mmCIF file of C-alpha atoms and ligand atoms in Angstrom:
data_model
loop_
_atom_site.group_PDB
_atom_site.id
_atom_site.type_symbol
_atom_site.label_atom_id
_atom_site.label_comp_id
_atom_site.label_asym_id
_atom_site.label_seq_id
_atom_site.Cartn_x
_atom_site.Cartn_y
_atom_site.Cartn_z
ATOM 1 C CA UNK A 1 10.595 30.323 -291.472
ATOM 2 C CA UNK A 2 9.607 29.999 -287.281
ATOM 3 C CA UNK A 3 12.604 28.781 -287.095
ATOM 4 C CA UNK A 4 14.974 31.163 -288.810
ATOM 5 C CA UNK A 5 13.126 33.875 -287.046
ATOM 6 C CA UNK A 6 14.220 32.113 -283.571
ATOM 7 C CA UNK A 7 17.776 32.137 -285.008
ATOM 8 C CA UNK A 8 17.567 35.785 -285.867
ATOM 9 C CA UNK A 9 16.184 36.310 -282.599
ATOM 10 C CA UNK A 10 18.936 34.515 -280.650
ATOM 11 C CA UNK A 11 21.702 36.122 -282.958
ATOM 12 C CA UNK A 12 19.909 39.476 -281.839
ATOM 13 C CA UNK A 13 20.204 38.646 -278.282
ATOM 14 C CA UNK A 14 23.973 37.123 -278.882
ATOM 15 C CA UNK A 15 24.459 40.664 -280.077
ATOM 16 C CA UNK A 16 22.825 42.619 -277.513
ATOM 17 C CA UNK A 17 24.832 40.381 -274.685
ATOM 18 C CA UNK A 18 28.359 40.635 -276.363
ATOM 19 C CA UNK A 19 29.090 44.140 -274.981
ATOM 20 C CA UNK A 20 28.072 43.697 -271.567
ATOM 21 C CA UNK A 21 30.575 40.510 -271.546
ATOM 22 C CA UNK A 22 33.087 42.380 -272.910
ATOM 23 C CA UNK A 23 33.157 45.210 -270.464
ATOM 24 C CA UNK A 24 32.895 42.810 -267.774
ATOM 25 C CA UNK A 25 36.204 40.884 -268.525
ATOM 26 C CA UNK A 26 36.407 38.240 -266.352
ATOM 27 C CA UNK A 27 39.277 36.187 -265.445
ATOM 28 C CA UNK A 28 40.074 33.472 -262.465
ATOM 29 C CA UNK A 29 43.325 32.622 -260.854
ATOM 30 C CA UNK A 30 44.086 29.687 -258.764
ATOM 31 C CA UNK A 31 46.701 30.051 -256.659
ATOM 32 C CA UNK A 32 48.941 28.023 -254.155
ATOM 33 C CA UNK A 33 50.248 30.273 -251.821
ATOM 34 C CA UNK A 34 49.067 34.151 -251.632
ATOM 35 C CA UNK A 35 50.791 37.013 -250.075
ATOM 36 C CA UNK A 36 48.357 39.637 -249.480
ATOM 37 C CA UNK A 37 51.064 42.549 -248.734
ATOM 38 C CA UNK A 38 49.433 43.369 -245.562
ATOM 39 C CA UNK A 39 51.304 40.856 -243.923
ATOM 40 C CA UNK A 40 48.380 38.108 -244.224
ATOM 41 C CA UNK A 41 48.848 34.418 -245.785
ATOM 42 C CA UNK A 42 46.369 32.589 -247.792
ATOM 43 C CA UNK A 43 46.535 28.516 -248.946
ATOM 44 C CA UNK A 44 44.355 27.611 -251.724
ATOM 45 C CA UNK A 45 42.592 30.382 -253.213
ATOM 46 C CA UNK A 46 40.864 31.396 -256.594
ATOM 47 C CA UNK A 47 41.293 35.273 -257.397
ATOM 48 C CA UNK A 48 38.131 36.377 -259.362
ATOM 49 C CA UNK A 49 39.264 39.660 -261.337
ATOM 50 C CA UNK A 50 36.670 41.564 -263.219
ATOM 51 C CA UNK A 51 37.956 44.533 -265.335
ATOM 52 C CA UNK A 52 41.220 46.137 -263.912
ATOM 53 C CA UNK A 53 40.009 44.988 -260.838
ATOM 54 C CA UNK A 54 40.273 41.901 -257.895
ATOM 55 C CA UNK A 55 36.024 41.223 -257.266
ATOM 56 C CA UNK A 56 36.867 38.694 -254.952
ATOM 57 C CA UNK A 57 39.312 35.933 -253.251
ATOM 58 C CA UNK A 58 37.695 32.762 -252.224
ATOM 59 C CA UNK A 59 39.142 29.281 -250.781
ATOM 60 C CA UNK A 60 38.811 26.382 -253.247
ATOM 61 C CA UNK A 61 40.474 24.371 -255.794
ATOM 62 C CA UNK A 62 38.174 25.196 -258.795
ATOM 63 C CA UNK A 63 40.234 24.111 -262.083
ATOM 64 C CA UNK A 64 39.901 27.522 -263.746
ATOM 65 C CA UNK A 65 41.223 29.953 -265.285
ATOM 66 C CA UNK A 66 45.128 30.547 -264.740
ATOM 67 C CA UNK A 67 46.329 27.896 -262.895
ATOM 68 C CA UNK A 68 49.633 29.109 -260.355
ATOM 69 C CA UNK A 69 48.585 26.755 -257.673
ATOM 70 C CA UNK A 70 52.439 25.574 -257.847
ATOM 71 C CA UNK A 71 53.591 29.210 -257.346
ATOM 72 C CA UNK A 72 53.497 32.009 -254.587
ATOM 73 C CA UNK A 73 51.287 34.623 -255.424
ATOM 74 C CA UNK A 74 51.994 38.294 -254.247
ATOM 75 C CA UNK A 75 50.831 41.954 -255.202
ATOM 76 C CA UNK A 76 52.450 43.665 -257.741
ATOM 77 C CA UNK A 77 55.986 44.933 -256.557
ATOM 78 C CA UNK A 78 56.453 48.434 -256.346
ATOM 79 C CA UNK A 79 59.910 50.581 -256.286
ATOM 80 C CA UNK A 80 59.725 54.564 -255.197
ATOM 81 C CA UNK A 81 62.799 55.518 -256.280
ATOM 82 C CA UNK A 82 63.886 55.106 -259.994
ATOM 83 C CA UNK A 83 65.622 57.200 -262.607
ATOM 84 C CA UNK A 84 63.831 55.526 -265.599
ATOM 85 C CA UNK A 85 65.676 57.189 -268.334
ATOM 86 C CA UNK A 86 68.812 56.534 -266.916
ATOM 87 C CA UNK A 87 70.823 54.252 -269.400
ATOM 88 C CA UNK A 88 74.359 53.301 -271.004
ATOM 89 C CA UNK A 89 74.113 54.602 -274.404
ATOM 90 C CA UNK A 90 75.908 53.984 -277.562
ATOM 91 C CA UNK A 91 79.066 53.995 -276.188
ATOM 92 C CA UNK A 92 78.188 51.693 -273.349
ATOM 93 C CA UNK A 93 78.833 54.401 -270.594
ATOM 94 C CA UNK A 94 76.420 56.862 -268.393
ATOM 95 C CA UNK A 95 77.836 59.779 -270.674
ATOM 96 C CA UNK A 96 75.684 59.614 -273.554
ATOM 97 C CA UNK A 97 76.589 62.695 -275.698
ATOM 98 C CA UNK A 98 74.673 63.896 -279.209
ATOM 99 C CA UNK A 99 71.672 61.210 -278.228
ATOM 100 C CA UNK A 100 68.036 62.135 -279.644
ATOM 101 C CA UNK A 101 64.920 62.919 -277.822
ATOM 102 C CA UNK A 102 63.625 59.611 -279.269
ATOM 103 C CA UNK A 103 66.885 57.497 -278.559
ATOM 104 C CA UNK A 104 66.339 58.599 -274.959
ATOM 105 C CA UNK A 105 62.374 57.794 -275.125
ATOM 106 C CA UNK A 106 63.376 54.065 -276.474
ATOM 107 C CA UNK A 107 65.947 53.406 -273.648
ATOM 108 C CA UNK A 108 63.381 54.655 -270.755
ATOM 109 C CA UNK A 109 60.623 52.396 -272.624
ATOM 110 C CA UNK A 110 63.154 49.563 -272.692
ATOM 111 C CA UNK A 111 63.828 50.277 -268.770
ATOM 112 C CA UNK A 112 59.911 50.550 -268.045
ATOM 113 C CA UNK A 113 59.435 47.265 -269.779
ATOM 114 C CA UNK A 114 62.730 45.704 -267.746
ATOM 115 C CA UNK A 115 60.925 46.564 -264.532
ATOM 116 C CA UNK A 116 57.168 45.282 -265.523
ATOM 117 C CA UNK A 117 58.851 41.605 -266.521
ATOM 118 C CA UNK A 118 60.861 41.664 -263.246
ATOM 119 C CA UNK A 119 57.391 41.964 -261.415
ATOM 120 C CA UNK A 120 57.527 45.727 -260.702
ATOM 121 C CA UNK A 121 53.694 47.175 -261.947
ATOM 122 C CA UNK A 122 54.355 50.430 -260.354
ATOM 123 C CA UNK A 123 57.606 52.761 -259.923
ATOM 124 C CA UNK A 124 57.927 56.361 -259.366
ATOM 125 C CA UNK A 125 60.597 58.217 -261.072
ATOM 126 C CA UNK A 126 62.501 60.572 -259.224
ATOM 127 C CA UNK A 127 62.391 62.648 -261.817
ATOM 128 C CA UNK A 128 62.932 64.160 -265.389
ATOM 129 C CA UNK A 129 60.228 66.089 -267.258
ATOM 130 C CA UNK A 130 60.604 63.246 -270.450
ATOM 131 C CA UNK A 131 58.931 60.878 -267.750
ATOM 132 C CA UNK A 132 55.817 62.725 -268.160
ATOM 133 C CA UNK A 133 54.952 61.457 -271.983
ATOM 134 C CA UNK A 134 56.360 58.076 -271.043
ATOM 135 C CA UNK A 135 53.888 57.641 -267.623
ATOM 136 C CA UNK A 136 50.895 59.079 -269.938
ATOM 137 C CA UNK A 137 51.785 56.356 -272.906
ATOM 138 C CA UNK A 138 51.912 53.631 -270.281
ATOM 139 C CA UNK A 139 48.820 54.895 -269.067
ATOM 140 C CA UNK A 140 47.339 54.810 -272.051
ATOM 141 C CA UNK A 141 47.457 50.866 -272.232
ATOM 142 C CA UNK A 142 49.787 50.657 -275.175
ATOM 143 C CA UNK A 143 53.113 50.451 -274.197
ATOM 144 C CA UNK A 144 54.268 47.304 -271.535
ATOM 145 C CA UNK A 145 55.674 49.354 -268.368
ATOM 146 C CA UNK A 146 54.362 50.188 -264.426
ATOM 147 C CA UNK A 147 52.039 52.389 -263.593
ATOM 148 C CA UNK A 148 54.746 55.511 -263.511
ATOM 149 C CA UNK A 149 55.012 58.370 -261.154
ATOM 150 C CA UNK A 150 57.346 61.256 -261.787
ATOM 151 C CA UNK A 151 58.756 64.235 -260.177
ATOM 152 C CA UNK A 152 59.477 65.587 -263.249
ATOM 153 C CA UNK A 153 62.024 68.734 -261.920
ATOM 154 C CA UNK A 154 63.827 68.399 -258.530
ATOM 155 C CA UNK A 155 64.776 71.580 -256.270
ATOM 156 C CA UNK A 156 68.556 71.295 -256.026
ATOM 157 C CA UNK A 157 69.901 74.783 -255.925
ATOM 158 C CA UNK A 158 70.724 76.035 -252.433
ATOM 159 C CA UNK A 159 71.299 79.720 -253.721
ATOM 160 C CA UNK A 160 67.537 79.765 -254.665
ATOM 161 C CA UNK A 161 65.435 81.914 -252.523
ATOM 162 C CA UNK A 162 62.632 80.797 -250.465
ATOM 163 C CA UNK A 163 60.197 82.194 -252.898
ATOM 164 C CA UNK A 164 62.006 80.802 -255.684
ATOM 165 C CA UNK A 165 61.718 77.176 -254.061
ATOM 166 C CA UNK A 166 58.008 77.475 -253.841
ATOM 167 C CA UNK A 167 57.483 78.607 -257.049
ATOM 168 C CA UNK A 168 59.341 75.904 -258.451
ATOM 169 C CA UNK A 169 57.539 73.269 -256.709
ATOM 170 C CA UNK A 170 54.325 74.830 -258.120
ATOM 171 C CA UNK A 171 55.543 74.845 -261.648
ATOM 172 C CA UNK A 172 56.769 71.172 -261.289
ATOM 173 C CA UNK A 173 53.157 70.433 -260.294
ATOM 174 C CA UNK A 174 51.489 72.638 -263.571
ATOM 175 C CA UNK A 175 54.121 70.660 -265.244
ATOM 176 C CA UNK A 176 52.366 67.145 -264.081
ATOM 177 C CA UNK A 177 54.744 66.112 -261.184
ATOM 178 C CA UNK A 178 52.990 63.307 -258.808
ATOM 179 C CA UNK A 179 55.444 64.169 -256.333
ATOM 180 C CA UNK A 180 57.997 66.597 -255.480
ATOM 181 C CA UNK A 181 61.988 65.672 -255.076
ATOM 182 C CA UNK A 182 64.133 68.086 -253.456
ATOM 183 C CA UNK A 183 68.139 67.697 -252.563
ATOM 184 C CA UNK A 184 68.970 68.622 -248.989
ATOM 185 C CA UNK A 185 72.291 67.280 -249.086
ATOM 186 C CA UNK A 186 75.339 66.722 -251.467
ATOM 187 C CA UNK A 187 76.005 63.028 -253.240
ATOM 188 C CA UNK A 188 77.355 60.712 -251.170
ATOM 189 C CA UNK A 189 80.302 60.978 -253.697
ATOM 190 C CA UNK A 190 80.694 64.279 -252.182
ATOM 191 C CA UNK A 191 80.476 63.415 -248.377
ATOM 192 C CA UNK A 192 77.048 63.842 -248.182
ATOM 193 C CA UNK A 193 76.715 67.146 -246.160
ATOM 194 C CA UNK A 194 73.468 69.588 -245.850
ATOM 195 C CA UNK A 195 72.872 71.722 -248.607
ATOM 196 C CA UNK A 196 69.668 73.485 -248.476
ATOM 197 C CA UNK A 197 68.667 75.166 -244.984
ATOM 198 C CA UNK A 198 65.850 73.943 -243.035
ATOM 199 C CA UNK A 199 64.170 77.051 -244.315
ATOM 200 C CA UNK A 200 64.208 75.804 -247.590
ATOM 201 C CA UNK A 201 63.381 72.482 -246.911
ATOM 202 C CA UNK A 202 60.053 73.830 -245.167
ATOM 203 C CA UNK A 203 59.261 75.820 -247.981
ATOM 204 C CA UNK A 204 59.373 73.000 -250.394
ATOM 205 C CA UNK A 205 57.765 70.719 -248.223
ATOM 206 C CA UNK A 206 54.827 73.127 -247.208
ATOM 207 C CA UNK A 207 54.501 73.969 -250.699
ATOM 208 C CA UNK A 208 53.939 70.619 -251.817
ATOM 209 C CA UNK A 209 51.836 69.772 -249.129
ATOM 210 C CA UNK A 210 49.481 72.954 -249.919
ATOM 211 C CA UNK A 211 49.084 71.321 -253.630
ATOM 212 C CA UNK A 212 48.493 68.302 -252.217
ATOM 213 C CA UNK A 213 51.409 66.474 -253.385
ATOM 214 C CA UNK A 214 54.148 64.319 -251.141
ATOM 215 C CA UNK A 215 58.013 65.387 -250.990
ATOM 216 C CA UNK A 216 60.829 62.725 -251.393
ATOM 217 C CA UNK A 217 63.949 64.431 -249.453
ATOM 218 C CA UNK A 218 67.519 63.429 -250.703
ATOM 219 C CA UNK A 219 69.450 63.651 -247.415
ATOM 220 C CA UNK A 220 72.566 61.884 -245.982
ATOM 221 C CA UNK A 221 73.654 64.154 -243.373
ATOM 222 C CA UNK A 222 71.791 63.746 -240.220
ATOM 223 C CA UNK A 223 70.887 67.199 -239.709
ATOM 224 C CA UNK A 224 69.339 67.332 -243.638
ATOM 225 C CA UNK A 225 67.502 64.185 -242.149
ATOM 226 C CA UNK A 226 65.979 66.475 -239.224
ATOM 227 C CA UNK A 227 65.338 69.167 -241.132
ATOM 228 C CA UNK A 228 63.303 67.105 -243.938
ATOM 229 C CA UNK A 229 61.487 64.955 -240.734
ATOM 230 C CA UNK A 230 60.605 68.161 -238.780
ATOM 231 C CA UNK A 231 59.270 70.122 -241.897
ATOM 232 C CA UNK A 232 56.727 67.425 -242.260
ATOM 233 C CA UNK A 233 58.323 66.022 -245.720
ATOM 234 C CA UNK A 234 56.888 62.577 -246.950
ATOM 235 C CA UNK A 235 59.986 60.550 -247.181
ATOM 236 C CA UNK A 236 63.455 60.608 -246.605
ATOM 237 C CA UNK A 237 65.706 58.710 -249.011
ATOM 238 C CA UNK A 238 69.087 57.521 -248.545
ATOM 239 C CA UNK A 239 69.818 58.613 -244.772
ATOM 240 C CA UNK A 240 72.961 56.601 -245.117
ATOM 241 C CA UNK A 241 74.424 58.801 -241.858
ATOM 242 C CA UNK A 242 71.411 58.692 -239.670
ATOM 243 C CA UNK A 243 72.168 57.743 -235.509
ATOM 244 C CA UNK A 244 69.204 56.469 -233.616
ATOM 245 C CA UNK A 245 67.765 60.000 -232.956
ATOM 246 C CA UNK A 246 66.835 60.460 -236.760
ATOM 247 C CA UNK A 247 65.455 57.405 -236.657
ATOM 248 C CA UNK A 248 63.206 57.850 -233.552
ATOM 249 C CA UNK A 249 62.256 61.487 -234.783
ATOM 250 C CA UNK A 250 61.389 59.852 -238.171
ATOM 251 C CA UNK A 251 59.016 57.606 -236.147
ATOM 252 C CA UNK A 252 57.622 60.314 -234.179
ATOM 253 C CA UNK A 253 56.753 62.111 -236.921
ATOM 254 C CA UNK A 254 55.633 59.946 -239.027
ATOM 255 C CA UNK A 255 58.034 60.035 -242.090
ATOM 256 C CA UNK A 256 58.783 57.041 -244.459
ATOM 257 C CA UNK A 257 62.474 55.966 -244.549
ATOM 258 C CA UNK A 258 63.929 54.916 -247.619
ATOM 259 C CA UNK A 259 67.487 53.575 -247.267
ATOM 260 C CA UNK A 260 69.455 52.151 -250.055
ATOM 261 C CA UNK A 261 71.319 49.377 -249.098
ATOM 262 C CA UNK A 262 71.509 46.219 -251.849
ATOM 263 C CA UNK A 263 71.264 47.710 -255.691
ATOM 264 C CA UNK A 264 72.260 51.589 -256.075
ATOM 265 C CA UNK A 265 76.156 51.524 -254.914
ATOM 266 C CA UNK A 266 76.771 47.460 -256.211
ATOM 267 C CA UNK A 267 75.655 48.693 -259.543
ATOM 268 C CA UNK A 268 77.882 51.789 -259.569
ATOM 269 C CA UNK A 269 81.088 49.623 -258.507
ATOM 270 C CA UNK A 270 80.058 46.532 -261.018
ATOM 271 C CA UNK A 271 79.797 48.973 -263.866
ATOM 272 C CA UNK A 272 82.486 51.342 -262.727
ATOM 273 C CA UNK A 273 84.019 51.613 -266.094
ATOM 274 C CA UNK A 274 80.997 52.969 -267.367
ATOM 275 C CA UNK A 275 80.249 55.743 -264.578
ATOM 276 C CA UNK A 276 83.988 56.629 -264.326
ATOM 277 C CA UNK A 277 84.801 60.250 -265.595
ATOM 278 C CA UNK A 278 81.062 61.532 -265.306
ATOM 279 C CA UNK A 279 80.778 64.461 -263.340
ATOM 280 C CA UNK A 280 81.575 63.237 -259.331
ATOM 281 C CA UNK A 281 81.942 59.586 -260.359
ATOM 282 C CA UNK A 282 86.149 60.080 -259.650
ATOM 283 C CA UNK A 283 88.219 57.618 -257.832
ATOM 284 C CA UNK A 284 87.552 59.781 -254.885
ATOM 285 C CA UNK A 285 83.712 59.268 -255.120
ATOM 286 C CA UNK A 286 84.103 55.736 -255.755
ATOM 287 C CA UNK A 287 86.168 55.313 -252.774
ATOM 288 C CA UNK A 288 83.243 56.939 -250.558
ATOM 289 C CA UNK A 289 80.852 54.252 -252.338
ATOM 290 C CA UNK A 290 82.775 51.370 -251.611
ATOM 291 C CA UNK A 291 83.242 52.170 -247.941
ATOM 292 C CA UNK A 292 79.482 53.249 -247.958
ATOM 293 C CA UNK A 293 78.166 49.781 -248.409
ATOM 294 C CA UNK A 294 79.586 48.666 -245.114
ATOM 295 C CA UNK A 295 78.164 51.857 -243.432
ATOM 296 C CA UNK A 296 74.914 51.560 -244.927
ATOM 297 C CA UNK A 297 74.652 47.958 -243.720
ATOM 298 C CA UNK A 298 74.947 48.985 -240.101
ATOM 299 C CA UNK A 299 72.465 52.187 -240.544
ATOM 300 C CA UNK A 300 69.987 49.560 -241.842
ATOM 301 C CA UNK A 301 70.555 47.235 -238.617
ATOM 302 C CA UNK A 302 70.191 50.008 -236.459
ATOM 303 C CA UNK A 303 67.009 51.643 -238.511
ATOM 304 C CA UNK A 304 64.867 48.098 -238.244
ATOM 305 C CA UNK A 305 65.349 47.823 -234.694
ATOM 306 C CA UNK A 306 63.107 50.753 -234.592
ATOM 307 C CA UNK A 307 60.038 48.810 -235.018
ATOM 308 C CA UNK A 308 57.481 51.745 -235.830
ATOM 309 C CA UNK A 309 59.731 53.259 -238.664
ATOM 310 C CA UNK A 310 57.972 53.067 -241.871
ATOM 311 C CA UNK A 311 60.395 51.724 -244.115
ATOM 312 C CA UNK A 312 59.470 51.441 -247.556
ATOM 313 C CA UNK A 313 61.724 50.359 -250.520
ATOM 314 C CA UNK A 314 63.298 52.594 -253.172
ATOM 315 C CA UNK A 315 65.974 51.476 -254.902
ATOM 316 C CA UNK A 316 67.457 54.591 -256.723
ATOM 317 C CA UNK A 317 67.862 52.741 -259.710
ATOM 318 C CA UNK A 318 70.132 54.448 -262.393
ATOM 319 C CA UNK A 319 71.664 52.684 -265.645
ATOM 320 C CA UNK A 320 72.395 49.182 -265.565
ATOM 321 C CA UNK A 321 69.948 48.798 -262.291
ATOM 322 C CA UNK A 322 66.313 48.617 -264.079
ATOM 323 C CA UNK A 323 65.128 45.303 -263.807
ATOM 324 C CA UNK A 324 66.874 44.269 -260.866
ATOM 325 C CA UNK A 325 65.253 46.080 -258.610
ATOM 326 C CA UNK A 326 64.361 43.035 -256.394
ATOM 327 C CA UNK A 327 67.873 42.977 -255.119
ATOM 328 C CA UNK A 328 67.208 45.766 -252.767
ATOM 329 C CA UNK A 329 64.366 43.549 -250.851
ATOM 330 C CA UNK A 330 66.855 40.333 -251.123
ATOM 331 C CA UNK A 331 69.868 42.113 -249.443
ATOM 332 C CA UNK A 332 67.821 43.913 -246.945
ATOM 333 C CA UNK A 333 66.559 40.045 -245.919
ATOM 334 C CA UNK A 334 70.089 38.249 -246.386
ATOM 335 C CA UNK A 335 72.500 41.038 -245.574
ATOM 336 C CA UNK A 336 70.396 43.543 -243.380
ATOM 337 C CA UNK A 337 68.591 40.868 -241.134
ATOM 338 C CA UNK A 338 65.337 42.124 -241.721
ATOM 339 C CA UNK A 339 62.216 39.856 -241.775
ATOM 340 C CA UNK A 340 61.182 38.719 -245.287
ATOM 341 C CA UNK A 341 57.504 39.654 -244.419
ATOM 342 C CA UNK A 342 58.559 43.006 -243.329
ATOM 343 C CA UNK A 343 60.596 43.344 -246.785
ATOM 344 C CA UNK A 344 57.927 42.471 -248.437
ATOM 345 C CA UNK A 345 55.619 44.526 -247.043
ATOM 346 C CA UNK A 346 58.502 47.410 -247.819
ATOM 347 C CA UNK A 347 57.558 46.816 -251.599
ATOM 348 C CA UNK A 348 54.053 46.687 -251.217
ATOM 349 C CA UNK A 349 51.684 48.151 -248.859
ATOM 350 C CA UNK A 350 54.373 50.497 -247.104
ATOM 351 C CA UNK A 351 55.262 51.785 -250.494
ATOM 352 C CA UNK A 352 51.522 52.216 -252.046
ATOM 353 C CA UNK A 353 51.281 53.842 -248.577
ATOM 354 C CA UNK A 354 54.114 56.663 -248.860
ATOM 355 C CA UNK A 355 52.889 57.110 -252.585
ATOM 356 C CA UNK A 356 49.482 57.831 -251.813
ATOM 357 C CA UNK A 357 47.996 54.733 -253.440
ATOM 358 C CA UNK A 358 47.249 52.439 -250.351
ATOM 359 C CA UNK A 359 43.383 52.430 -251.402
ATOM 360 C CA UNK A 360 44.194 50.929 -254.736
ATOM 361 C CA UNK A 361 47.472 48.991 -255.004
ATOM 362 C CA UNK A 362 50.204 47.148 -252.750
ATOM 363 C CA UNK A 363 47.413 44.580 -251.285
ATOM 364 C CA UNK A 364 45.505 41.364 -252.523
ATOM 365 C CA UNK A 365 42.091 42.633 -251.504
ATOM 366 C CA UNK A 366 38.363 42.993 -253.248
ATOM 367 C CA UNK A 367 38.406 46.174 -254.965
ATOM 368 C CA UNK A 368 42.058 46.617 -255.429
ATOM 369 C CA UNK A 369 43.677 46.866 -258.728
ATOM 370 C CA UNK A 370 44.357 43.764 -260.171
ATOM 371 C CA UNK A 371 48.316 44.310 -259.923
ATOM 372 C CA UNK A 372 49.940 41.012 -258.713
ATOM 373 C CA UNK A 373 52.651 38.636 -259.504
ATOM 374 C CA UNK A 374 53.574 34.876 -259.136
ATOM 375 C CA UNK A 375 57.245 33.625 -258.327
ATOM 376 C CA UNK A 376 58.869 30.478 -258.246
ATOM 377 C CA UNK A 377 59.054 29.249 -254.357
ATOM 378 C CA UNK A 378 58.200 30.582 -251.378
ATOM 379 C CA UNK A 379 59.865 34.221 -250.681
ATOM 380 C CA UNK A 380 59.083 33.934 -247.194
ATOM 381 C CA UNK A 381 61.362 30.887 -246.708
ATOM 382 C CA UNK A 382 63.871 32.372 -249.732
ATOM 383 C CA UNK A 383 63.602 35.816 -250.658
ATOM 384 C CA UNK A 384 65.473 35.225 -253.736
ATOM 385 C CA UNK A 385 62.527 33.686 -255.075
ATOM 386 C CA UNK A 386 61.426 37.278 -255.724
ATOM 387 C CA UNK A 387 63.754 37.321 -258.620
ATOM 388 C CA UNK A 388 62.047 34.089 -260.268
ATOM 389 C CA UNK A 389 59.091 35.794 -261.504
ATOM 390 C CA UNK A 390 56.976 33.923 -263.998
ATOM 391 C CA UNK A 391 53.428 35.945 -263.998
ATOM 392 C CA UNK A 392 52.620 39.533 -264.033
ATOM 393 C CA UNK A 393 49.554 40.832 -264.105
ATOM 394 C CA UNK A 394 48.678 44.657 -264.013
ATOM 395 C CA UNK A 395 45.712 46.207 -263.728
ATOM 396 C CA UNK A 396 43.924 42.945 -265.081
ATOM 397 C CA UNK A 397 45.834 42.159 -267.773
ATOM 398 C CA UNK A 398 48.890 39.780 -268.111
ATOM 399 C CA UNK A 399 51.989 40.902 -269.420
ATOM 400 C CA UNK A 400 54.240 37.886 -268.595
ATOM 401 C CA UNK A 401 53.154 34.235 -268.042
ATOM 402 C CA UNK A 402 56.047 31.449 -268.358
ATOM 403 C CA UNK A 403 54.679 29.642 -265.549
ATOM 404 C CA UNK A 404 54.715 25.981 -266.464
ATOM 405 C CA UNK A 405 51.425 24.011 -266.798
ATOM 406 C CA UNK A 406 49.221 26.515 -268.256
HETATM 407 ZN ZN1 LIG B 501 67.342 59.012 -257.013
#
């Protein structure tokens, strides 16, 4: 009887202890090389993860948990500019007539999955109303995808009054926007000239700021870039026609700069048959894009000479590009001449800062979210290693693990 009583007592203790063990889920990862996302490198460390966060990073070779000692660990990559719903539909074209909302939601979910598997644990969609339920579904933890932020509904129409622009921004925020997107210039397929006036740009950015939101400004023309920087907008995306003067102005104003050099135009050209005939995707538009690659290369080489310019990584991923996001980082190094560490910072801590999340993601350090990836090879020596992702963890949960020797 006494033995039985003891067993019952022990079982009781086990039952009482079980929930505590379950809530403090602990995982360890052994890393051969760790790139911390802030410019630091550590060798032979063990990362302790408790729940969704990194609890500690200690040197050692303990054989525990996931053994990624043959790989390079980095913070989960961040893409600050995607269009998560964009896809080629049933007829394999970018125009998708007759599609149901359910089909569209599933295509967006596919894009989310592909980006997560490619090592992108946070992306910002710039943006559509349909992003909101996807963002929330991913956040519930049931659908595999990157943390998602969205602009919901961009400001685009130059015919809007300043008052209407302010109302549009307020409505986007009420509808769940994490960030505001404005189009201050035409598309590059139409030459990229400024569309919104300086006053309209200021209205959008000041309204967003007063609501605690950041603003992404689509701007090709130098004048549109100047308007955005002067208005205190967060980030200029594209910037294909900037000169040294605008790069300097962005440094002075603390504006983030998000150029696209390696994926956006290339993806359009690689999939020309699927885009041709869709709006401004005509032969003249494709000529602008073909010529744009070399112009962007020259612009980027100029931009990186401005050492204090905060260059963040956003691909503007559209149909066909999701999952290939790292091509932008790789191109910046291989063709643009940017240092590999700087290019990695652009997709980690600099991006986290631009997205207002620098205290949570973009860096591997105690207290940060356990968003981390492992790649085969050393991306500092060969940046293309970023496309050889063997392990993806987001918020302490493993979503991909094809690392041999586990
Ligand atoms: Zn875009």
